[in-house]
CSV table of C-alpha atoms in Angstrom, one decimal:
chain,number,residue,atom,x,y,z
A,227,MET,CA,-58.8,-33.0,-0.2
A,228,GLU,CA,-61.8,-31.2,1.2
A,229,THR,CA,-62.5,-27.9,-0.7
A,230,ILE,CA,-65.1,-25.2,-0.4
A,231,GLU,CA,-66.3,-26.0,-3.9
A,232,ASP,CA,-67.4,-29.3,-2.5
A,233,GLU,CA,-70.0,-27.5,-0.5
A,234,VAL,CA,-72.0,-26.4,-3.6
A,235,VAL,CA,-71.4,-29.2,-6.0
A,236,GLY,CA,-74.6,-30.7,-7.2
A,237,ALA,CA,-76.8,-27.6,-6.8
A,238,ALA,CA,-80.0,-28.2,-8.8
A,239,PHE,CA,-81.1,-25.2,-10.9
A,240,GLY,CA,-82.5,-27.2,-13.8
A,241,ASP,CA,-79.5,-25.9,-15.8
A,242,GLN,CA,-76.1,-27.6,-15.7
A,243,ARG,CA,-74.4,-24.4,-16.7
A,244,LEU,CA,-75.7,-22.6,-13.6
A,245,SER,CA,-74.5,-25.5,-11.4
A,246,LYS,CA,-71.0,-25.3,-12.9
A,247,ARG,CA,-71.1,-21.5,-12.6
A,248,LEU,CA,-71.9,-21.8,-8.9
A,249,VAL,CA,-68.9,-24.0,-8.2
A,250,ARG,CA,-66.5,-21.7,-10.1
A,251,LEU,CA,-68.1,-18.6,-8.4
A,252,CYS,CA,-67.7,-20.1,-4.9
A,253,GLY,CA,-64.0,-20.8,-5.4
A,254,MET,CA,-63.4,-17.4,-6.9
A,255,LEU,CA,-65.2,-15.4,-4.2
A,256,ALA,CA,-63.8,-17.6,-1.3
A,257,GLY,CA,-60.3,-16.7,-2.4
A,258,LYS,CA,-61.0,-13.0,-1.8
A,259,PRO,CA,-64.0,-12.7,0.5
A,260,THR,CA,-63.5,-9.0,1.4
A,261,GLU,CA,-63.0,-7.8,-2.2
A,262,SER,CA,-65.7,-6.6,-4.5
A,263,ILE,CA,-66.9,-9.2,-7.1
A,264,PRO,CA,-65.0,-7.5,-10.0
A,265,ALA,CA,-61.9,-7.3,-7.8
A,266,ALA,CA,-62.2,-11.0,-6.9
A,267,ALA,CA,-62.8,-12.1,-10.5
A,268,ASP,CA,-60.0,-13.1,-12.8
A,269,SER,CA,-61.6,-11.4,-15.8
A,270,ARG,CA,-64.4,-9.1,-16.9
A,271,ALA,CA,-66.2,-12.2,-18.3
A,272,ASP,CA,-66.1,-13.8,-14.8
A,273,TRP,CA,-67.6,-10.9,-12.9
A,274,GLU,CA,-70.3,-10.3,-15.5
A,275,ALA,CA,-71.1,-14.0,-15.3
A,276,ALA,CA,-71.3,-13.7,-11.5
A,277,TYR,CA,-73.9,-10.9,-11.7
A,278,ARG,CA,-75.9,-12.8,-14.3
A,279,PHE,CA,-75.9,-15.8,-12.0
A,280,PHE,CA,-77.3,-13.9,-9.0
A,281,ASP,CA,-79.9,-12.3,-11.3
A,282,ASN,CA,-81.1,-15.6,-12.8
A,283,GLU,CA,-84.7,-16.4,-11.8
A,284,LYS,CA,-83.8,-20.1,-11.4
A,285,VAL,CA,-81.3,-19.2,-8.7
A,286,THR,CA,-82.6,-19.0,-5.1
A,287,PRO,CA,-80.9,-19.1,-1.6
A,288,GLU,CA,-82.5,-22.5,-1.0
A,289,ARG,CA,-81.1,-24.0,-4.1
A,290,ILE,CA,-77.6,-22.5,-3.5
A,291,LEU,CA,-77.5,-23.9,0.0
A,292,LYS,CA,-79.0,-27.4,-0.5
A,293,PRO,CA,-75.7,-29.1,-1.2
A,294,HIS,CA,-74.1,-27.3,1.7
A,295,ARG,CA,-77.0,-28.6,3.9
A,296,GLU,CA,-76.4,-32.1,2.8
A,297,ALA,CA,-72.6,-31.8,3.5
A,298,SER,CA,-73.5,-30.3,6.9
A,299,LEU,CA,-75.7,-33.3,7.7
A,300,GLN,CA,-72.9,-35.6,6.9
A,301,ARG,CA,-70.6,-33.8,9.4
A,302,ILE,CA,-73.4,-33.9,12.0
A,303,ARG,CA,-73.8,-37.6,11.7
A,304,GLN,CA,-70.2,-38.0,12.7
A,305,CYS,CA,-70.8,-36.3,16.1
A,306,GLU,CA,-72.3,-37.7,19.2
A,307,THR,CA,-73.9,-34.3,20.1
A,308,VAL,CA,-74.5,-31.1,18.1
A,309,VAL,CA,-75.9,-27.7,19.0
A,310,LEU,CA,-78.4,-26.3,16.6
A,311,ALA,CA,-78.3,-22.5,17.2
A,312,GLN,CA,-80.6,-20.0,15.5
A,313,ASP,CA,-80.6,-16.3,15.6
A,314,THR,CA,-81.6,-13.2,13.6
A,315,THR,CA,-79.5,-10.4,12.2
A,316,GLU,CA,-80.2,-7.3,10.0
A,317,ILE,CA,-78.7,-7.1,6.6
A,318,ASN,CA,-78.5,-3.4,6.2
A,319,LEU,CA,-78.5,-2.4,2.5
A,320,THR,CA,-79.2,1.3,3.0
A,321,ARG,CA,-77.8,3.4,0.1
A,322,PRO,CA,-77.1,7.1,-0.1
A,323,SER,CA,-79.6,7.7,-2.8
A,324,GLN,CA,-81.4,5.0,-4.8
A,325,GLN,CA,-82.4,2.1,-2.5
A,326,VAL,CA,-82.3,-1.6,-3.3
A,327,ARG,CA,-85.6,-2.5,-4.9
A,328,ASP,CA,-88.0,-4.4,-2.6
A,329,ALA,CA,-85.8,-3.9,0.4
A,330,GLY,CA,-87.9,-3.4,3.6
A,331,THR,CA,-87.4,-1.1,6.6
A,332,LEU,CA,-85.2,-2.1,9.5
A,333,GLY,CA,-84.9,-0.4,12.8
A,334,SER,CA,-85.9,3.0,11.5
A,335,PRO,CA,-87.8,4.5,8.5
A,336,THR,CA,-84.4,5.6,7.0
A,337,GLN,CA,-82.7,2.2,7.1
A,338,PHE,CA,-83.5,-0.5,4.4
A,339,GLY,CA,-82.6,-4.1,4.0
A,340,THR,CA,-83.7,-7.5,5.1
A,341,PHE,CA,-83.8,-9.8,8.1
A,342,TYR,CA,-81.7,-13.0,8.0
A,343,HIS,CA,-82.3,-16.0,10.3
A,344,PRO,CA,-80.0,-19.0,9.9
A,345,LEU,CA,-79.9,-22.3,11.8
A,346,MET,CA,-76.3,-23.4,12.3
A,347,ALA,CA,-74.9,-26.7,13.7
A,348,PHE,CA,-71.9,-26.7,16.0
A,349,SER,CA,-70.1,-29.5,17.8
A,350,GLU,CA,-69.7,-29.5,21.5
A,351,GLN,CA,-66.1,-28.2,20.9
A,352,SER,CA,-67.7,-25.2,19.1
A,353,LEU,CA,-66.7,-26.4,15.6
A,354,ALA,CA,-69.0,-24.9,13.0
A,355,LEU,CA,-70.5,-27.9,11.1
A,356,GLY,CA,-72.6,-25.8,8.7
A,357,MET,CA,-75.9,-24.2,8.1
A,358,VAL,CA,-79.0,-26.5,7.9
A,359,TRP,CA,-81.8,-24.0,7.4
A,360,GLN,CA,-82.3,-20.3,6.8
A,361,LYS,CA,-85.1,-17.7,6.4
A,362,ASN,CA,-85.1,-14.1,5.3
A,363,TRP,CA,-87.9,-11.6,5.0
A,364,THR,CA,-88.5,-7.9,4.6
A,365,ARG,CA,-90.7,-5.6,6.7
A,366,GLU,CA,-93.3,-3.4,5.2
A,367,PRO,CA,-92.3,0.2,5.1
A,368,SER,CA,-95.6,1.3,6.7
A,369,ASP,CA,-94.8,-0.7,9.9
A,370,ALA,CA,-91.9,1.6,10.8
A,371,LYS,CA,-94.3,4.6,11.0
A,372,LEU,CA,-96.6,3.1,13.5
A,373,SER,CA,-96.3,3.7,17.3
A,374,LYS,CA,-94.9,0.9,19.5
A,375,ALA,CA,-98.1,0.8,21.5
A,376,TYR,CA,-100.2,0.4,18.4
A,377,LYS,CA,-97.9,-2.3,17.0
A,378,ALA,CA,-98.0,-4.2,20.3
A,379,LYS,CA,-101.8,-4.1,20.4
A,380,ARG,CA,-102.0,-5.3,16.8
A,381,ARG,CA,-99.5,-8.1,17.3
A,382,SER,CA,-101.4,-9.4,20.4
A,383,LYS,CA,-104.4,-10.1,18.1
A,384,LEU,CA,-102.5,-11.8,15.4
A,385,PRO,CA,-101.9,-15.6,15.3
A,386,ILE,CA,-98.2,-16.5,15.6
A,387,GLU,CA,-98.3,-17.7,12.0
A,388,GLU,CA,-98.7,-14.1,10.9
A,389,LYS,CA,-96.0,-12.7,13.1
A,390,GLU,CA,-92.2,-12.4,12.4
A,391,SER,CA,-91.7,-14.5,15.5
A,392,ILE,CA,-93.0,-17.6,13.6
A,393,ARG,CA,-89.3,-17.9,12.5
A,394,TRP,CA,-88.5,-19.4,16.0
A,395,VAL,CA,-91.2,-22.1,15.6
A,396,GLU,CA,-89.9,-22.8,12.1
A,397,GLY,CA,-86.3,-23.0,13.4
A,398,ILE,CA,-87.3,-25.6,16.0
A,399,ALA,CA,-89.2,-27.6,13.3
A,400,ALA,CA,-86.0,-27.5,11.2
A,401,SER,CA,-84.0,-28.6,14.2
A,402,MET,CA,-86.3,-31.6,14.6
A,403,ASP,CA,-85.9,-32.4,10.9
A,404,VAL,CA,-82.2,-32.6,11.5
A,405,ALA,CA,-82.7,-34.9,14.5
A,406,ARG,CA,-84.9,-37.2,12.4
A,407,VAL,CA,-82.3,-37.6,9.6
A,408,CYS,CA,-79.4,-37.9,12.1
A,409,PRO,CA,-80.9,-40.4,14.6
A,410,ASP,CA,-77.6,-41.4,16.2
A,411,THR,CA,-76.7,-37.8,17.0
A,412,GLN,CA,-78.0,-35.9,20.1
A,413,CYS,CA,-79.4,-32.6,18.7
A,414,ILE,CA,-79.7,-29.7,21.1
A,415,ALA,CA,-81.7,-26.7,19.8
A,416,VAL,CA,-80.3,-23.5,21.4
A,417,ALA,CA,-81.7,-20.0,21.2
A,418,ASP,CA,-81.5,-16.7,23.0
A,419,SER,CA,-84.3,-14.9,25.0
A,420,GLU,CA,-86.1,-13.6,21.9
A,421,SER,CA,-87.2,-17.2,21.3
A,422,ASP,CA,-88.9,-17.4,24.7
A,423,ILE,CA,-92.4,-17.9,23.2
A,424,TYR,CA,-94.8,-20.4,24.7
A,425,GLU,CA,-95.6,-22.0,21.4
A,426,VAL,CA,-91.9,-22.6,20.9
A,427,LEU,CA,-91.5,-24.1,24.4
A,428,GLN,CA,-94.5,-26.3,23.9
A,429,GLN,CA,-93.3,-27.5,20.5
A,430,CYS,CA,-90.0,-28.5,22.1
A,431,VAL,CA,-91.6,-30.3,25.0
A,432,LEU,CA,-94.1,-32.2,22.9
A,433,SER,CA,-91.4,-33.5,20.6
A,434,ARG,CA,-91.3,-37.3,20.7
A,435,LEU,CA,-87.8,-37.6,19.2
A,436,PRO,CA,-85.5,-39.3,21.6
A,437,ASN,CA,-82.4,-37.5,20.3
A,438,PHE,CA,-83.9,-34.0,20.3
A,439,HIS,CA,-83.4,-31.6,23.3
A,440,PHE,CA,-83.3,-27.9,23.8
A,441,VAL,CA,-81.8,-25.0,25.9
A,442,ILE,CA,-83.6,-21.7,25.6
A,443,ARG,CA,-82.8,-18.5,27.6
A,444,ALA,CA,-85.9,-17.1,29.3
A,445,GLY,CA,-86.9,-13.6,28.4
A,446,GLN,CA,-90.5,-13.5,29.6
A,447,ARG,CA,-92.2,-13.4,33.0
A,448,ARG,CA,-94.1,-16.7,33.2
A,449,LYS,CA,-96.5,-18.0,35.9
A,450,THR,CA,-96.2,-21.6,37.2
A,451,GLU,CA,-99.1,-23.7,38.1
A,452,GLN,CA,-98.6,-22.5,41.7
A,453,GLU,CA,-99.1,-18.9,40.5
A,454,MET,CA,-95.4,-18.0,41.2
A,455,ASP,CA,-93.1,-16.4,38.6
A,456,TRP,CA,-90.7,-19.0,37.3
A,457,LEU,CA,-87.7,-16.7,38.1
A,458,GLU,CA,-88.8,-16.5,41.7
A,459,VAL,CA,-89.2,-20.2,41.9
A,460,ALA,CA,-85.6,-20.6,40.7
A,461,ARG,CA,-84.3,-18.0,43.1
A,462,LYS,CA,-85.8,-19.7,46.1
A,463,ALA,CA,-84.0,-22.9,45.2
A,464,PRO,CA,-80.7,-23.6,47.1
A,465,CYS,CA,-77.4,-22.7,45.4
A,466,VAL,CA,-75.9,-25.9,44.0
A,467,ASP,CA,-72.7,-24.5,42.4
A,468,GLU,CA,-70.7,-21.4,41.7
A,469,MET,CA,-68.7,-20.5,38.6
A,470,GLU,CA,-66.6,-17.6,37.3
A,471,VAL,CA,-67.0,-16.2,33.8
A,472,LYS,CA,-64.9,-13.6,32.0
A,473,VAL,CA,-67.1,-10.8,30.5
A,474,SER,CA,-65.6,-9.1,27.5
A,475,ARG,CA,-65.5,-5.3,27.1
A,476,ARG,CA,-68.4,-4.0,25.0
A,477,ARG,CA,-69.4,-0.7,23.6
A,478,ALA,CA,-72.9,0.2,22.6
A,479,ARG,CA,-73.5,0.1,18.9
A,480,PHE,CA,-75.8,3.1,19.1
A,481,ARG,CA,-74.9,5.8,21.6
A,482,SER,CA,-78.6,6.5,22.3
A,483,LYS,CA,-78.7,3.0,23.9
A,484,ALA,CA,-75.5,3.4,25.8
A,485,LYS,CA,-77.3,3.1,29.2
A,486,SER,CA,-79.9,0.5,28.3
A,487,GLY,CA,-78.9,-2.6,30.1
A,488,ARG,CA,-77.9,-5.5,27.8
A,489,GLN,CA,-77.4,-3.1,24.8
A,490,GLY,CA,-75.2,-0.6,26.7
A,491,ASP,CA,-71.5,-0.1,27.4
A,492,LEU,CA,-69.8,-2.8,29.4
A,493,ASP,CA,-66.3,-3.0,30.8
A,494,ALA,CA,-64.3,-6.2,30.9
A,495,ARG,CA,-64.6,-8.1,34.2
A,496,THR,CA,-64.7,-11.4,35.9
A,497,ALA,CA,-68.1,-12.3,37.2
A,498,THR,CA,-69.0,-14.8,39.9
A,499,LEU,CA,-72.3,-16.6,39.2
A,500,LYS,CA,-74.4,-18.6,41.7
A,501,ILE,CA,-76.2,-21.5,40.1
A,502,ARG,CA,-79.6,-22.7,41.2
A,503,VAL,CA,-81.9,-25.3,39.5
A,504,ALA,CA,-85.7,-26.0,39.8
A,505,ARG,CA,-88.4,-28.0,38.1
A,506,VAL,CA,-91.6,-26.2,37.2
A,507,SER,CA,-95.0,-26.7,35.5
A,508,LEU,CA,-95.9,-23.6,33.5
A,509,LYS,CA,-99.3,-22.2,33.3
A,510,PRO,CA,-100.2,-21.6,29.6
A,511,PRO,CA,-101.1,-18.1,28.4
A,512,SER,CA,-104.5,-17.6,26.8
A,513,ARG,CA,-104.7,-17.4,23.0
A,514,GLY,CA,-107.8,-16.4,21.1
A,515,ASP,CA,-107.1,-18.8,18.3
A,516,ARG,CA,-105.9,-22.0,20.0
A,517,ARG,CA,-105.6,-23.9,23.2
A,518,LEU,CA,-102.2,-24.2,24.9
A,519,PHE,CA,-101.2,-26.8,27.5
A,520,PRO,CA,-99.3,-26.8,30.8
A,521,ILE,CA,-95.7,-28.0,30.3
A,522,GLU,CA,-93.1,-29.2,32.7
A,523,LEU,CA,-89.6,-27.8,32.4
A,524,HIS,CA,-86.2,-27.7,34.1
A,525,LEU,CA,-84.7,-24.3,35.0
A,526,VAL,CA,-81.0,-23.4,35.5
A,527,LEU,CA,-80.5,-19.9,37.0
A,528,CYS,CA,-77.1,-18.3,36.7
A,529,GLU,CA,-77.0,-15.0,38.6
A,530,GLU,CA,-74.1,-12.7,39.4
A,531,VAL,CA,-73.5,-12.4,43.1
A,532,THR,CA,-72.3,-8.7,43.1
A,533,SER,CA,-71.5,-6.2,40.3
A,534,ALA,CA,-70.0,-2.8,40.1
A,535,GLU,CA,-72.2,0.3,40.6
A,536,GLY,CA,-74.2,1.1,37.5
A,537,VAL,CA,-73.5,-2.4,35.9
A,538,GLU,CA,-76.5,-4.6,35.4
A,539,PRO,CA,-75.8,-8.0,37.0
A,540,ILE,CA,-75.6,-11.0,34.8
A,541,ARG,CA,-78.6,-13.2,34.9
A,542,TRP,CA,-79.3,-16.2,32.7
A,543,LEU,CA,-82.4,-18.2,33.3
A,544,LEU,CA,-82.0,-21.3,31.0
A,545,VAL,CA,-85.0,-23.5,30.2
A,546,THR,CA,-84.5,-27.1,29.2
A,547,GLN,CA,-85.6,-30.7,29.7
A,548,LEU,CA,-82.0,-32.0,29.9
A,549,PRO,CA,-81.1,-33.7,33.2
A,550,ILE,CA,-80.0,-31.4,36.0
A,551,ASP,CA,-79.4,-34.0,38.8
A,552,SER,CA,-75.6,-33.4,39.2
A,553,PRO,CA,-73.2,-30.5,39.0
A,554,GLU,CA,-71.7,-31.9,35.8
A,555,GLU,CA,-75.1,-32.1,34.1
A,556,ILE,CA,-76.0,-28.6,35.2
A,557,ARG,CA,-72.7,-27.2,33.9
A,558,ARG,CA,-73.2,-29.0,30.6
A,559,VAL,CA,-76.6,-27.2,30.1
A,560,ILE,CA,-74.7,-23.8,30.6
A,561,GLU,CA,-71.9,-24.8,28.3
A,562,LEU,CA,-74.3,-25.9,25.6
A,563,TYR,CA,-76.0,-22.5,25.8
A,564,CYS,CA,-72.7,-20.7,25.6
A,565,ILE,CA,-72.0,-22.3,22.2
A,566,ARG,CA,-74.8,-20.2,20.8
A,567,TRP,CA,-72.5,-17.2,20.8
A,568,GLN,CA,-70.6,-18.8,17.9
A,569,ILE,CA,-73.4,-17.7,15.6
A,570,GLU,CA,-72.7,-14.1,16.6
A,571,ILE,CA,-69.1,-14.6,15.3
A,572,PHE,CA,-70.6,-16.1,12.1
A,573,PHE,CA,-72.7,-12.9,11.6
A,574,ARG,CA,-69.6,-10.7,12.2
A,575,THR,CA,-67.6,-12.8,9.6
A,576,LEU,CA,-70.5,-12.6,7.1
A,577,LYS,CA,-70.8,-8.8,7.5
A,578,SER,CA,-67.2,-7.7,8.1
A,579,GLY,CA,-65.3,-10.5,6.5
A,580,CYS,CA,-67.5,-11.1,3.4
A,581,ARG,CA,-69.0,-7.6,3.4
A,582,VAL,CA,-72.4,-8.7,2.3
A,583,GLU,CA,-74.0,-5.3,3.2
A,584,VAL,CA,-71.9,-3.4,0.7
A,585,ARG,CA,-72.4,-5.6,-2.3
A,586,ARG,CA,-73.9,-3.6,-5.1
A,587,PHE,CA,-77.2,-5.1,-6.3
A,588,GLU,CA,-80.2,-3.3,-7.5
A,589,GLN,CA,-82.8,-5.9,-6.3
A,590,ILE,CA,-83.3,-7.6,-3.0
A,591,ASP,CA,-83.5,-11.2,-4.5
A,592,ARG,CA,-80.1,-10.7,-6.0
A,593,SER,CA,-78.7,-9.6,-2.7
A,594,MET,CA,-80.1,-12.6,-0.9
A,595,ASN,CA,-78.7,-15.0,-3.5
A,596,SER,CA,-75.3,-13.3,-2.8
A,597,VAL,CA,-75.8,-13.6,1.0
A,598,ALA,CA,-76.6,-17.3,0.6
A,599,LEU,CA,-73.3,-18.0,-1.2
A,600,TYR,CA,-71.3,-15.7,1.1
A,601,SER,CA,-72.8,-17.6,4.1
A,602,VAL,CA,-71.1,-20.7,2.9
A,603,ILE,CA,-67.8,-18.8,2.6
A,604,ALA,CA,-68.3,-17.3,6.1
A,605,TRP,CA,-69.0,-20.7,7.5
A,606,ARG,CA,-65.8,-22.0,5.9
A,607,ILE,CA,-63.8,-19.2,7.6
A,608,LEU,CA,-65.3,-20.1,11.0
A,609,TYR,CA,-64.8,-23.8,10.3
A,610,LEU,CA,-61.1,-23.4,9.6
A,611,THR,CA,-60.7,-21.1,12.6
A,612,GLN,CA,-62.0,-23.8,15.0
A,613,LEU,CA,-60.7,-26.8,13.2
A,614,GLY,CA,-57.1,-25.8,13.8
A,615,ARG,CA,-57.9,-25.9,17.5
A,616,THR,CA,-60.1,-29.0,17.5
A,617,CYS,CA,-57.9,-31.2,15.3
A,618,PRO,CA,-54.4,-29.5,15.6
A,619,GLU,CA,-52.4,-32.6,14.5
A,620,MET,CA,-54.3,-33.3,11.3
A,621,ASP,CA,-52.2,-33.0,8.1
A,622,CYS,CA,-53.1,-29.6,6.5
A,623,ASN,CA,-53.4,-31.2,3.0
A,624,VAL,CA,-56.8,-32.6,4.2
A,625,ILE,CA,-58.0,-29.0,3.8
A,626,PHE,CA,-55.4,-27.2,1.7
A,627,ASP,CA,-53.8,-28.3,-1.6
A,628,ASP,CA,-50.0,-28.4,-2.2
A,629,SER,CA,-49.8,-25.1,-3.9
A,630,GLU,CA,-51.6,-23.4,-0.9
A,631,TRP,CA,-49.4,-24.8,1.9
A,632,LYS,CA,-46.2,-24.6,-0.1
A,633,GLY,CA,-46.8,-21.0,-1.1
A,634,VAL,CA,-47.6,-19.9,2.4
A,635,TYR,CA,-44.8,-21.9,4.0
A,636,THR,CA,-42.2,-20.5,1.6
A,637,VAL,CA,-43.2,-16.9,2.3
A,638,ILE,CA,-43.3,-17.4,6.0
A,639,HIS,CA,-39.9,-19.3,6.3
A,640,HIS,CA,-37.9,-18.3,3.2
A,641,LYS,CA,-35.6,-16.0,5.1
A,642,ARG,CA,-34.1,-18.8,7.1
A,643,ALA,CA,-30.6,-19.7,5.9
A,644,ASP,CA,-31.4,-23.4,5.9
A,645,PHE,CA,-34.8,-23.0,4.3
A,646,ARG,CA,-36.3,-26.0,2.5
A,647,LEU,CA,-39.8,-27.3,2.1
A,648,PRO,CA,-40.6,-30.1,4.5
A,649,GLU,CA,-41.2,-33.5,3.0
A,650,ARG,CA,-44.5,-33.8,4.9
A,651,PRO,CA,-47.1,-31.1,5.0
A,652,PRO,CA,-47.4,-29.0,8.2
A,653,THR,CA,-50.1,-29.9,10.7
A,654,LEU,CA,-53.4,-28.1,10.4
A,655,SER,CA,-52.7,-26.0,13.5
A,656,GLU,CA,-49.4,-24.8,12.0
A,657,MET,CA,-51.0,-24.0,8.7
A,658,ILE,CA,-53.9,-22.1,10.2
A,659,LYS,CA,-51.4,-20.0,12.3
A,660,MET,CA,-49.3,-19.3,9.2
A,661,ILE,CA,-52.3,-18.1,7.3
A,662,ALA,CA,-53.4,-16.0,10.2
A,663,SER,CA,-50.0,-14.4,10.5
A,664,LEU,CA,-50.5,-13.2,6.9
A,665,GLY,CA,-53.6,-11.5,8.3
A,666,GLY,CA,-51.8,-9.8,11.2
A,667,TYR,CA,-52.0,-12.5,13.9
A,668,ILE,CA,-49.1,-12.7,16.3
A,669,ASP,CA,-48.5,-16.1,17.9
A,670,ARG,CA,-48.0,-15.9,21.7
A,671,PRO,CA,-47.6,-19.5,22.9
A,672,SER,CA,-47.0,-18.5,26.5
A,673,LYS,CA,-50.5,-16.9,26.5
A,674,GLY,CA,-52.2,-19.8,24.8
A,675,SER,CA,-53.5,-17.5,22.0
A,676,ASN,CA,-55.3,-18.7,18.9
A,677,PRO,CA,-56.1,-16.8,15.7
A,678,GLY,CA,-59.6,-15.4,15.3
A,679,PRO,CA,-61.8,-15.2,12.2
A,680,LYS,CA,-60.6,-11.7,11.2
A,681,SER,CA,-57.0,-12.7,10.8
A,682,ILE,CA,-58.1,-15.9,9.0
A,683,TRP,CA,-60.2,-14.1,6.4
A,684,ILE,CA,-57.5,-11.6,5.7
A,685,GLY,CA,-54.8,-14.3,5.6
A,686,LEU,CA,-56.9,-16.5,3.3
A,687,GLN,CA,-56.8,-13.8,0.7
A,688,GLN,CA,-53.0,-13.6,0.9
A,689,ALA,CA,-52.8,-17.4,0.7
A,690,HIS,CA,-55.0,-17.5,-2.4
A,691,SER,CA,-52.6,-15.0,-4.1
A,692,LEU,CA,-49.6,-17.0,-3.0
A,693,SER,CA,-51.2,-20.3,-4.3
A,694,THR,CA,-51.8,-18.6,-7.7
A,695,GLY,CA,-48.2,-17.5,-7.8
A,696,TRP,CA,-46.9,-20.9,-6.8
A,697,LEU,CA,-48.9,-22.6,-9.6
A,698,ALA,CA,-47.7,-20.1,-12.2
A,699,PHE,CA,-44.0,-19.6,-11.2
A,700,GLY,CA,-43.2,-22.1,-8.4
A,701,PRO,CA,-40.7,-25.0,-8.7
A,702,GLU,CA,-43.3,-27.4,-10.0
A,703,SER,CA,-44.6,-25.0,-12.7
A,704,LYS,CA,-43.4,-25.0,-16.4
A,705,ASN,CA,-42.5,-21.3,-16.0
A,706,PHE,CA,-40.0,-22.0,-13.1
A,707,SER,CA,-36.5,-20.8,-13.6
A,708,PRO,CA,-33.9,-21.3,-10.8
A,709,ASP,CA,-32.1,-18.2,-12.0
């Protein structure tokens, strides 16, 4: 049986007591991901030990995550193709009075926390395979007081190694490392428009790894060798396909940005996109500290035909070296990019499901140790959510032990007059939906609905309690009494 504790077994801290504590801590917190650490613990001794663990100088995010990375690589090796998606999110640790020690500023001088940048692997079916690399950093408080114009001028003079954007270069390097150790798996590095940096594109193109490829969304205006903007080159190409996409309703996180394009309000709609492709040779920008080279790329432009008044049309300009010779190959490039959105669901699960931003730690290093462990728990929730769809007929006891499925099954079905436990465990799809129903999910087979991460993380807490009760008082326990 595969358990979440297996993801952290073997962590090397130079102290076996810490390694054993991590395994116990992982199981304890995974059972109640939304609860505070004292509420999730079985005793005062357990929650005090948890805080001591996160505060130990031998404990680091890299050491916590190393066994999980190795387990993730094993899952990657079992796939023909994986998407390696990287993105950045803010971990907002702002407190009403005393701030977390060593926390940096975020979007404003009154917000404090850290930036978190993971690299996650997904199968082509969007199954989360695990996190293979991560980086976190804090921003100096003085930076938030500087004007945008001054910061832009200062950044233009800095080498990329001294900028926060170096994370994208490092993420590509980490993706290439995965490709090296998983030579039989096609590894596709995928990133949003913030990663459209010439050094990143050049690094991807110059890779000599036969199983490494990339799909990056363009975010800059770039000149081709013919002195034309690459967007205009793509727009002049003939339309090779059309596709419809459903755009979800969205509300701006900050009301001041409600009318600012990609960050503003958005109503649900179905958009029709025209698809064009082109091959270009990019003209390198000038850098004072290094020489860059022209690179040849494939472009896939997806542009909305018409949109409602006041609604910014959808436009994705995707950059790749994957083949684009047929409609099937072009659509595959688009589908690979769309898998990137799963990392946004991971961030939501980490913040809302595991509530990493409200954990009470006095020092930033302790907070990031906590984030590392909860990242494994958030991955597990996302993994279970998708696994029930990807492998619906798998026996659930591959993932859940007997006390878990029997406790949940009994609570869901016990009101039936003919109730009895089945001789064989339910399928994974059935078990996931039962757990999700404990979290508020309503199964609507006619609509083809599937549970989401929120109902899973709530349901897992209920399942954990039911499992504990089954072990203590169920038919197979020594305390069981049929009366």
